[in-house]
XYZ file of C-alpha atoms in Angstrom:
541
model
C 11.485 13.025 -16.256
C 9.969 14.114 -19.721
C 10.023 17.768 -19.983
C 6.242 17.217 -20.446
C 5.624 16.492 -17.081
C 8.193 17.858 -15.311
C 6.204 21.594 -14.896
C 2.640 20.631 -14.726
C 1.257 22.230 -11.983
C -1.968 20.293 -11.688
C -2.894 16.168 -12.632
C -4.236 16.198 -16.229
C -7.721 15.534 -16.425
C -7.920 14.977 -20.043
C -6.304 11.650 -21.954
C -3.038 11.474 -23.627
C -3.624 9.888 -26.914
C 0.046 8.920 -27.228
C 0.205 6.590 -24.135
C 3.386 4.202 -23.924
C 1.964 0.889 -22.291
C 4.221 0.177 -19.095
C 6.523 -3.128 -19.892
C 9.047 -3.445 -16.667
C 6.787 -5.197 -14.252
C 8.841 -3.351 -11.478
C 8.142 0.119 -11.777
C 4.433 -0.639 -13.165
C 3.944 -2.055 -9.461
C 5.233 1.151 -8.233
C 3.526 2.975 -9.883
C 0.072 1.023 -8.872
C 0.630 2.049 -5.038
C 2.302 5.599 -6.075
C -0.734 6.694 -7.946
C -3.421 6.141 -5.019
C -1.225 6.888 -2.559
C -0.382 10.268 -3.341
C -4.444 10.817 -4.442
C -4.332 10.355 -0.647
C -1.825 12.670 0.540
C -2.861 15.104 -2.039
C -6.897 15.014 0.115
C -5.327 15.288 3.622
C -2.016 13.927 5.366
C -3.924 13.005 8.414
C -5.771 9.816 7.932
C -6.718 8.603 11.374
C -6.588 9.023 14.934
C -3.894 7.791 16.888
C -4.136 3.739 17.429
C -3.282 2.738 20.914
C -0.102 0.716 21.718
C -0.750 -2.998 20.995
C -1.989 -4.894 24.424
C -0.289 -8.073 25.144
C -2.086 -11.027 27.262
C 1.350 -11.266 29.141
C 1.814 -8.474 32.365
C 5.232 -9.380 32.045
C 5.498 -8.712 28.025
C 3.535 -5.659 28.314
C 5.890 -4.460 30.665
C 8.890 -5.247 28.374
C 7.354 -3.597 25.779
C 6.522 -0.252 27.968
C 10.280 -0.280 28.823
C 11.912 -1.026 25.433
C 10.011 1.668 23.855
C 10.922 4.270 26.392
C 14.861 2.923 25.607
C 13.949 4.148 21.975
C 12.368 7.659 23.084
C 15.362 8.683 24.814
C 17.593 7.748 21.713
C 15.753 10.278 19.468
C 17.341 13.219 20.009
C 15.479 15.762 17.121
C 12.242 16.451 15.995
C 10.866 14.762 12.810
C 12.620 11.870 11.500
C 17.027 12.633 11.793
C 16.973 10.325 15.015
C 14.242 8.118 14.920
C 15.173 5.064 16.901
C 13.958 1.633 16.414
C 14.976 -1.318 17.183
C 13.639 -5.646 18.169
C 15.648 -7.969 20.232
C 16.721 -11.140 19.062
C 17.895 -13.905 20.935
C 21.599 -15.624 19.723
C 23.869 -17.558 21.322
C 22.827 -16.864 25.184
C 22.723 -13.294 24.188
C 20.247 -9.920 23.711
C 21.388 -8.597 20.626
C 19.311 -4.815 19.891
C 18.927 -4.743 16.392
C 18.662 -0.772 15.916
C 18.130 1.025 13.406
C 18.157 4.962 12.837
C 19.486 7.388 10.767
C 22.065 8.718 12.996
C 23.061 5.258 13.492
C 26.702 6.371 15.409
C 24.553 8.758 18.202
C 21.877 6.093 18.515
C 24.124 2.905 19.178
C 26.503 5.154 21.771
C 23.252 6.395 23.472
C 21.714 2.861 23.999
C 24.887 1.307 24.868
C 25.955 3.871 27.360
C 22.031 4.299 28.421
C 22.281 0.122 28.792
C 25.463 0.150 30.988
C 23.815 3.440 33.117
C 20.370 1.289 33.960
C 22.500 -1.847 34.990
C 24.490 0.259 37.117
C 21.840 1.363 38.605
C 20.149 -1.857 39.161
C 22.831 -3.620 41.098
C 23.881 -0.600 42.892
C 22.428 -0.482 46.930
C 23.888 2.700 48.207
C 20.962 5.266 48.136
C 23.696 8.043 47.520
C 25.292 6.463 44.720
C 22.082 5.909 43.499
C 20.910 9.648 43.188
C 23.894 10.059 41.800
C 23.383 7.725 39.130
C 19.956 9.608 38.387
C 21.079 12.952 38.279
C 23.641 11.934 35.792
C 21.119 9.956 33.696
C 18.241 12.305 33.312
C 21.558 15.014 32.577
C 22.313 12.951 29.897
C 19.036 11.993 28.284
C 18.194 15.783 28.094
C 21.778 16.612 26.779
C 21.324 14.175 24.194
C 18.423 15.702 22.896
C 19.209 19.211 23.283
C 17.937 20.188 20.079
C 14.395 18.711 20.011
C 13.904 19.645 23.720
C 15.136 23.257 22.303
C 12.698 22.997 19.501
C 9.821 22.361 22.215
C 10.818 25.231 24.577
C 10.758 27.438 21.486
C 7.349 26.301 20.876
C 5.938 26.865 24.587
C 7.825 30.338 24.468
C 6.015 31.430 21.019
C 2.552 30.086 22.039
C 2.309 31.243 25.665
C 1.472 35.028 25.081
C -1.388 33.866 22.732
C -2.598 32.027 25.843
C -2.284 34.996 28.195
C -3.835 36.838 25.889
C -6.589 34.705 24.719
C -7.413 34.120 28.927
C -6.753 37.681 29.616
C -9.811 38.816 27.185
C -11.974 36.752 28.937
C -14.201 38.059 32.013
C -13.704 35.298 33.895
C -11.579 36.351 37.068
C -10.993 32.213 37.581
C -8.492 32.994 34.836
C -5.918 35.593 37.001
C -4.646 32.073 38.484
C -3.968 30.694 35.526
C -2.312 33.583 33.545
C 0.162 34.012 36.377
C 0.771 30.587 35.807
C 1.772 31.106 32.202
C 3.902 34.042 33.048
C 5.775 31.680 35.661
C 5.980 28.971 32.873
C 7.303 31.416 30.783
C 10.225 32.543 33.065
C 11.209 29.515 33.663
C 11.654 28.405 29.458
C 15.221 28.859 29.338
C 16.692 27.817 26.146
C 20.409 27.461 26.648
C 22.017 23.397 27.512
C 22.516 24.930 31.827
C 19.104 25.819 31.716
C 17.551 22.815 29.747
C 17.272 20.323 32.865
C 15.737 22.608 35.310
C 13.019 23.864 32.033
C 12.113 19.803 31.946
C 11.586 19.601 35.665
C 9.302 22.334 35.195
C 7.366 20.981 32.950
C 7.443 17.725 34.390
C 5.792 19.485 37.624
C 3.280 21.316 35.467
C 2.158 18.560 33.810
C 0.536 17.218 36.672
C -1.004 20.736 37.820
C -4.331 22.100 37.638
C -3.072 24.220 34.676
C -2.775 21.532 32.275
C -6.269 20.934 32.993
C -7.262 24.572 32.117
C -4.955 24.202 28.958
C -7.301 21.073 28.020
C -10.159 23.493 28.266
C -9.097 26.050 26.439
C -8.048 23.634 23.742
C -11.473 21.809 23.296
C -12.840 25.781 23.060
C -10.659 26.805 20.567
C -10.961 23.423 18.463
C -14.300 24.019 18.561
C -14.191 27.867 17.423
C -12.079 26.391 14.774
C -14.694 23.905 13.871
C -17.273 26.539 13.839
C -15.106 29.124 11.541
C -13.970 26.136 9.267
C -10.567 26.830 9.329
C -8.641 23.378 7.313
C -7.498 22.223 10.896
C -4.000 21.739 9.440
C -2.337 23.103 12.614
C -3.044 23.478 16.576
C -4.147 26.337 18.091
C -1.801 28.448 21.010
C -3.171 25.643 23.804
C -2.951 23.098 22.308
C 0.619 23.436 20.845
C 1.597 25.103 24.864
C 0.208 21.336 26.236
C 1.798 19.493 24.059
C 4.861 20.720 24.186
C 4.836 20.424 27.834
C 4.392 16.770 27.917
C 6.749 16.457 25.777
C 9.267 17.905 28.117
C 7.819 16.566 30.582
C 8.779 13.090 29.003
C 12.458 13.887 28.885
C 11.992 13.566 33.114
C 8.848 10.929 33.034
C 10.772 8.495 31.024
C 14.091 8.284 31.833
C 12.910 7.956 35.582
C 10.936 4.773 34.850
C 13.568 3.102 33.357
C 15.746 3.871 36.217
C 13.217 2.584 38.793
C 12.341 -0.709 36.709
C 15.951 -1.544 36.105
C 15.944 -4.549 38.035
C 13.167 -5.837 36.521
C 15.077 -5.848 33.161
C 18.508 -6.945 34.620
C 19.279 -10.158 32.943
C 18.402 -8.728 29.416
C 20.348 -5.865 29.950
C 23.398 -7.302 31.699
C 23.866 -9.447 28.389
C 22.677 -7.264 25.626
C 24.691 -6.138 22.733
C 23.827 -3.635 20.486
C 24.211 -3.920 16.735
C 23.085 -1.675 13.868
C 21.212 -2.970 11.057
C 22.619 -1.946 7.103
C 20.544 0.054 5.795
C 18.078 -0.678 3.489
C 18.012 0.583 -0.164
C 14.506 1.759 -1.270
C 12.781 1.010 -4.653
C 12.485 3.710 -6.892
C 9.654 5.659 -7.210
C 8.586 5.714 -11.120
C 8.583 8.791 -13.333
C 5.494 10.067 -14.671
C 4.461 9.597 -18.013
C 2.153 9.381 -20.350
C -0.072 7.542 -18.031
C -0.003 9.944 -15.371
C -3.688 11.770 -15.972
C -6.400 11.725 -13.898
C -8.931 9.243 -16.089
C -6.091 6.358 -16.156
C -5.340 6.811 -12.926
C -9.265 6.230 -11.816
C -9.173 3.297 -14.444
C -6.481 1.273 -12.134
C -8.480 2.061 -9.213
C -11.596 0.804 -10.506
C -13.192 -2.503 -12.128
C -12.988 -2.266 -15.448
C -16.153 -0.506 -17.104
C -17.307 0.602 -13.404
C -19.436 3.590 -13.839
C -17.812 5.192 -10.435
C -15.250 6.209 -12.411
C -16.584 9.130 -13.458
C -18.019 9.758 -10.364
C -15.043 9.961 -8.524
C -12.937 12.063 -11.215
C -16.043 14.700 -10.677
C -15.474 14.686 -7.208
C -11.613 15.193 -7.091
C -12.304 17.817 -10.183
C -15.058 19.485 -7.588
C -12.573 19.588 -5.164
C -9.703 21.050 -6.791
C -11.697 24.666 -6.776
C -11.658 24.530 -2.993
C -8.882 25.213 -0.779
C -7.781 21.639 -0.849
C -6.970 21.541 -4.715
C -6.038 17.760 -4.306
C -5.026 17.951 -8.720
C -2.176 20.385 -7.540
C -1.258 18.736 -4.840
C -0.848 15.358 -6.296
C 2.111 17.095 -8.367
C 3.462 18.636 -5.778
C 4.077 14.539 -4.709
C 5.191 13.292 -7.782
C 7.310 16.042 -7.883
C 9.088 16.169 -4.150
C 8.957 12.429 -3.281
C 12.206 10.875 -2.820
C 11.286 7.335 -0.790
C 13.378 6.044 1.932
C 12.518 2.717 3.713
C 11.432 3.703 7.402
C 13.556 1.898 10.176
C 10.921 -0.191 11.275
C 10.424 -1.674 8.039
C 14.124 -2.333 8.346
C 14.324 -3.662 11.530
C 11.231 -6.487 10.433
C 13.033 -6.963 7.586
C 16.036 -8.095 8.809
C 14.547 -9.884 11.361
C 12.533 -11.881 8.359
C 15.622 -12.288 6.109
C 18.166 -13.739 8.853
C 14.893 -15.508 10.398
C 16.496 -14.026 13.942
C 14.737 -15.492 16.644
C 12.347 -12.533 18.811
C 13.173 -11.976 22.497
C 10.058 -14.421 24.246
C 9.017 -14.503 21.032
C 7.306 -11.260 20.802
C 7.217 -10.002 17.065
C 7.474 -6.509 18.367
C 9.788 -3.595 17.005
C 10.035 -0.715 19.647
C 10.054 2.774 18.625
C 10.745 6.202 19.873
C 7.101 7.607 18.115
C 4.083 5.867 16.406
C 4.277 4.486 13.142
C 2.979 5.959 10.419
C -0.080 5.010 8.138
C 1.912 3.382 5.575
C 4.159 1.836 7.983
C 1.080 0.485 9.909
C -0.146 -1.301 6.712
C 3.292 -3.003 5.694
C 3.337 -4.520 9.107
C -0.575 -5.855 8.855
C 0.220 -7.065 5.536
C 3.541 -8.828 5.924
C 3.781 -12.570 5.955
C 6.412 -12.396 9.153
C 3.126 -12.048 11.166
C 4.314 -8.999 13.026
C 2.160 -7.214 16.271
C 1.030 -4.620 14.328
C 2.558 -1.006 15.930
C 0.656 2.034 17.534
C 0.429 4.109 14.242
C -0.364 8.235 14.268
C -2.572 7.322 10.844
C -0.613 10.289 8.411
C 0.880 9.656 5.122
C 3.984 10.943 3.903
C 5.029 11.410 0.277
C 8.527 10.309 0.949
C 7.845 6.520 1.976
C 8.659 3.473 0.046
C 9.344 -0.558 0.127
C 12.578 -1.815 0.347
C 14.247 -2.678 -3.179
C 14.359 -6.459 -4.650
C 17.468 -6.838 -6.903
C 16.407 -8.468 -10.143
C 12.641 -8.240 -9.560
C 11.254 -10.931 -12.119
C 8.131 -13.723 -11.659
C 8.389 -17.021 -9.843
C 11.495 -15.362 -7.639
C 10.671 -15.445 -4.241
C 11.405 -11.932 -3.161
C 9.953 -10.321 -5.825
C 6.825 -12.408 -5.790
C 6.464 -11.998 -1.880
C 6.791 -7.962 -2.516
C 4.508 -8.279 -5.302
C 1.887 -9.764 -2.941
C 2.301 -7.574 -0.294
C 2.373 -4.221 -2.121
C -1.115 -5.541 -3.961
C -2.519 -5.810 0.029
C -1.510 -2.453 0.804
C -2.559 -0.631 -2.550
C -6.115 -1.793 -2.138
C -6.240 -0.447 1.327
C -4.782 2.793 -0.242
C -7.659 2.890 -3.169
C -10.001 2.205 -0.647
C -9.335 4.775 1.381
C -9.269 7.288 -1.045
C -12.901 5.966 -2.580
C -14.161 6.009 1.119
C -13.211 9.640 1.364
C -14.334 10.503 -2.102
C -17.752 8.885 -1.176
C -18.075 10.660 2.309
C -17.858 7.175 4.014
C -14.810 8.072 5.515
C -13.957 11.842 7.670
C -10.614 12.375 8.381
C -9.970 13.236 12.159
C -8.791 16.857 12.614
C -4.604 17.755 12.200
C -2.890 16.537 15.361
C 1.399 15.724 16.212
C 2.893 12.929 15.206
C 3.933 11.797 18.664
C 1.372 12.439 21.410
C 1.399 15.029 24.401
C 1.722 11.737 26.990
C -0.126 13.802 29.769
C -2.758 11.384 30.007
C -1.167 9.091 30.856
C 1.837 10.655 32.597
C 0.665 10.360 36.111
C -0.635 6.732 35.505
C 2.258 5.711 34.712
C 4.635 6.643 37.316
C 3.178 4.497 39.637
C 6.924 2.103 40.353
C 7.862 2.391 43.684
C 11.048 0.456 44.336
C 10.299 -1.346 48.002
C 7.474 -3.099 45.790
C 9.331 -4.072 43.320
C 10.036 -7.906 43.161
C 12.101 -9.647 40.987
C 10.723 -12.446 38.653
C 13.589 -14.463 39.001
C 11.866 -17.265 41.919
C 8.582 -19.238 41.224
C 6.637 -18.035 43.714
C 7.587 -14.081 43.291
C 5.104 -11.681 42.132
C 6.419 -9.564 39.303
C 5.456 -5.370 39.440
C 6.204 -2.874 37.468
C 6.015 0.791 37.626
C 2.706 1.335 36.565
C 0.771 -1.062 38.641
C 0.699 0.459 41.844
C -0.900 3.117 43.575
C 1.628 6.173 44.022
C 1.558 8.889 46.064
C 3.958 11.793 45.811
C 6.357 11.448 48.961
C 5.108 8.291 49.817
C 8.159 6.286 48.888
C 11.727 6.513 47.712
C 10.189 7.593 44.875
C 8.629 10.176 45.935
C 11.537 11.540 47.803
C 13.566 11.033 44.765
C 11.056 13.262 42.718
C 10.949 15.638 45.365
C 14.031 16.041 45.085
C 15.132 16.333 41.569
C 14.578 20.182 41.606
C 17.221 20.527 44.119
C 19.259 18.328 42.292
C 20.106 19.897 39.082
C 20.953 23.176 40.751
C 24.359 21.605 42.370
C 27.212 21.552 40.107
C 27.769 19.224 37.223
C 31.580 18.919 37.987
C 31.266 15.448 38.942
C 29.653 14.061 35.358
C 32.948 14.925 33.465
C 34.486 11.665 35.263
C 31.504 9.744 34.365
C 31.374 7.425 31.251
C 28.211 9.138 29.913
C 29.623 12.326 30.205
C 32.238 11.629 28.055
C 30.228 11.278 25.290
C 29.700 14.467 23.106
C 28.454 14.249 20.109
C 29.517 14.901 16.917
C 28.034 16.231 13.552
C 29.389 13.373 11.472
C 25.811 11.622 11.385
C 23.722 14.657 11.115
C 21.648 14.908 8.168
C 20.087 18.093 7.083
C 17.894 20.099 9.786
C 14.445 19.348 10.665
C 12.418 21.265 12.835
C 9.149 19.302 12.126
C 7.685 16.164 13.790
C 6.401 15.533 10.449
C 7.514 12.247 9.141
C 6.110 8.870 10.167
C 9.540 7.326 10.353
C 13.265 7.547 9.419
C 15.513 6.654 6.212
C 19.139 4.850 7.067
């Protein structure tokens, strides 16, 4: 980069008069999504509220899809994006092959495979003891494997909870004693060492279907609204809400695991022949320089019709808001400056499904994902001629995405022109978004995690109880799955097995070193640099 734009701290507002014309039609279609896209960043990462899960028309689809993505959540074993998992199944030769995708490509492919062979296991086994057996060692296993996100999370809770007790202690509200003897119990029981991790999960898993989450959700509506009222930015949560999410998180690491244990059989015949393969990765095209062209004016001028008066409108506006806290003129720098792109693995996973034109399980143009897609992400899949179902999306942008690269880009290729086409699609969303925000027509929703608390849902969810589960396999079977039915705690093997998962984990865990999941440790071969953060929409290969 020319030493002339290497240091600016803030977008030039003011023409170069020695602009270079950009020739290489490559970089000069980079540099047509770069510019609005990091306009965008640079007024606030979070774009929109979290989009649901897709809904299918097909129980038995929707079901698949449930399951599949919980296969993904227990692969990810760190926050932000070092184990992102995703993967699509395609159908060859009388066989499931998982087409994954992740980072930590090595940890991810022994974790499904061994997670694949555990839930089969499972599935044909009958003896009820064997069967615990098999479920102690799982959710051991899931919650070993991510060790350092659910250690991240417990570190969280224990840094957030005295703000709580503190916040509820001030009040004069002597409803509250409960509840602050509830966070000191919480609190003890946050043990952040691998014995203690398991029986910290099953905590949470128990509180997260307590009145206290419910007081948390109170709180956190209160304090949002103090927030509001004080107007902080809203780039972070408050102590409750950061103390309930991180409890459903951990929560999840029991939820999860548990419902793909108890649906098992539903999935038998795809997982009895699935193989798992990992996907190359994925070079990304280079993000261009900036140059000459890299002001503020020429940058409107792409956005905008040509002569279109707006265009000093919305330079005003961004030049108005660069003397508030949000100085979107600095920030855009900061962008140009730190972004080094990296092709998400979802985009890799369509991708390869659209290059090898690999057939989708049932035909369901799905790619399952251990967290939400990001806004970017969201848009490649809306805009891409492979006609994907468009993935649950947390709506934030990140600096560091990018398309994948096409070798030789040049016209009438069809590669480059069907890149061409789709990065067009997606920069017009981009400038539209950032005019719709410029113009007021568009308020950001407040700051919130990329992956959400669950807690909602949680209880909903857990609904499988195994005497009514029926296999699909006849004609005239009716197929169930774990969320359709009306549970009751204790009222089924179930609910004797959740009942008894605190006793569980307190026997000892001699019997797991003969086990084939046990003898998987990982190593540090794959790991990329530490991340503490959820903050990244997806993962690089």
């Amino acid at each position: 980069m020319p030493p002339a734009t290497t240091f600016r701290l803030t977008l030039p507002i003011e023409e170069n008069s020695k602009r270079k014309p950009r020739c290489d039609p490559y970089p000069r279609l980079m540099a047509r999504f770069y510019e609005p896209y990091f306009l965008l960043c640079s007024l606030g990462k979070t774009r929109n509220s979290y989009t649901e899960y897709p809904r299918s028309g097909s129980r038995q689809q929707e079901m698949r899809r449930e399951y599949m993505r919980n296969l993904a959540f227990i692969c990810d074993g760190k926050k932000g994006r070092y184990t992102f998992t995703a993967f699509s199944v395609a159908e060859v030769d009388g066989a499931y092959v998982f087409c994954l995708a992740s980072p930590s490509p090595r940890k991810c492919k022994i974790m499904l495979e061994r997670s694949i062979g555990t839930l089969v296991e499972y599935a044909i086994t009958a003896d009820n003891k064997k069967k615990k057996r098999i479920v102690q060692k799982f959710l051991r296993k899931c919650i070993e494997h991510a060790k350092k996100r659910v250690s991240a999370y417990i570190n969280d809770v224990k840094a957030a909870i005295p703000a709580c007790i503190e916040k509820m202690a001030n009040k004069s509200n002597r409803n509250n004693d409960a509840h602050v003897e509830g966070l000191r119990l919480l609190l003890a029981h946050c043990r952040d060492n691998e014995s203690g991790h398991v029986n910290t999960c099953v905590a949470m898993y128990r509180t997260s279907k307590s009145a206290l989450m419910r007081k948390l959700y109170e709180e956190e509506k209160l304090e949002k609204n103090w927030y509001v009222d004080q107007k902080f930015s809203g780039d972070e949560n408050g102590c409750f809400a950061r103390v309930r999410h991180s409890i459903g998180r951990l929560a999840s690491r029991i939820h999860k695991p548990l419902l793909l244990l108890l649906n098992a059989a539903l999935m038998q015949d795809i997982l009895q022949s699935a193989k798992v393969e990992v996907i190359e990765q994925s070079p990304c095209a280079p993000k261009p320089e900036a140059d000459s062209q890299t002001t503020l004016p020429a940058i409107l001028r792409r956005m905008f019709p040509k002569d279109d008066l707006d265009v000093a409108n919305a330079e005003q506006a961004l030049v108005d808001l660069q003397e508030t806290w949000r100085k979107p003129l600095t920030r855009y720098m900061d962008c140009e400056r730190e972004c080094n792109p990296f092709v998400h693995s979802e985009v890799s996973v369509l991708e390869h499904f659209y290059k090898y034109k690999l057939k989708f399980l049932e035909g369901d143009r799905y790619v399952y994902c251990s967290k939400p897609a990001c806004f970017a992400c969201k848009l490649y899949f809306a805009e891409h001629p492979a006609r994907m179902v468009v993935p649950e999306s947390h709506g934030k942008v990140y600096p560091n995405w990018g398309p994948p690269l096409i070798e030789n880009f040049k016209k009438k290729d069809a590669d480059s022109d069907r890149q061409r086409d789709l990065m067009i699609k997606i920069t017009k969303t981009v400038r539209d978004e950032v005019v719709d925000h410029l113009w007021g027509r568009n308020v950001p929703p407040e700051w919130h995690p990329d992956s959400t608390t669950g807690v909602s849902t949680l209880e909903m969810s857990l609904h499988g109880l195994e005497d009514d589960i029926v296999a699909s396999k006849g004609d005239n079977h009716v197929v169930l799955y774990a969320s359709d039915v009306n549970y009751r705690v204790g009222s089924s093997p179930e609910g004797e097995l959740l009942h008894e998962i605190g006793h569980a984990f307190n026997e000892s865990s001699a019997s797991l070193r003969s086990s084939g999941l046990e003898g998987y440790q990982p190593h540090d071969e794959d790991d990329l640099d530490e991340d503490n953060s959820d903050e990244e929409g997806g993962a690089s290969l």
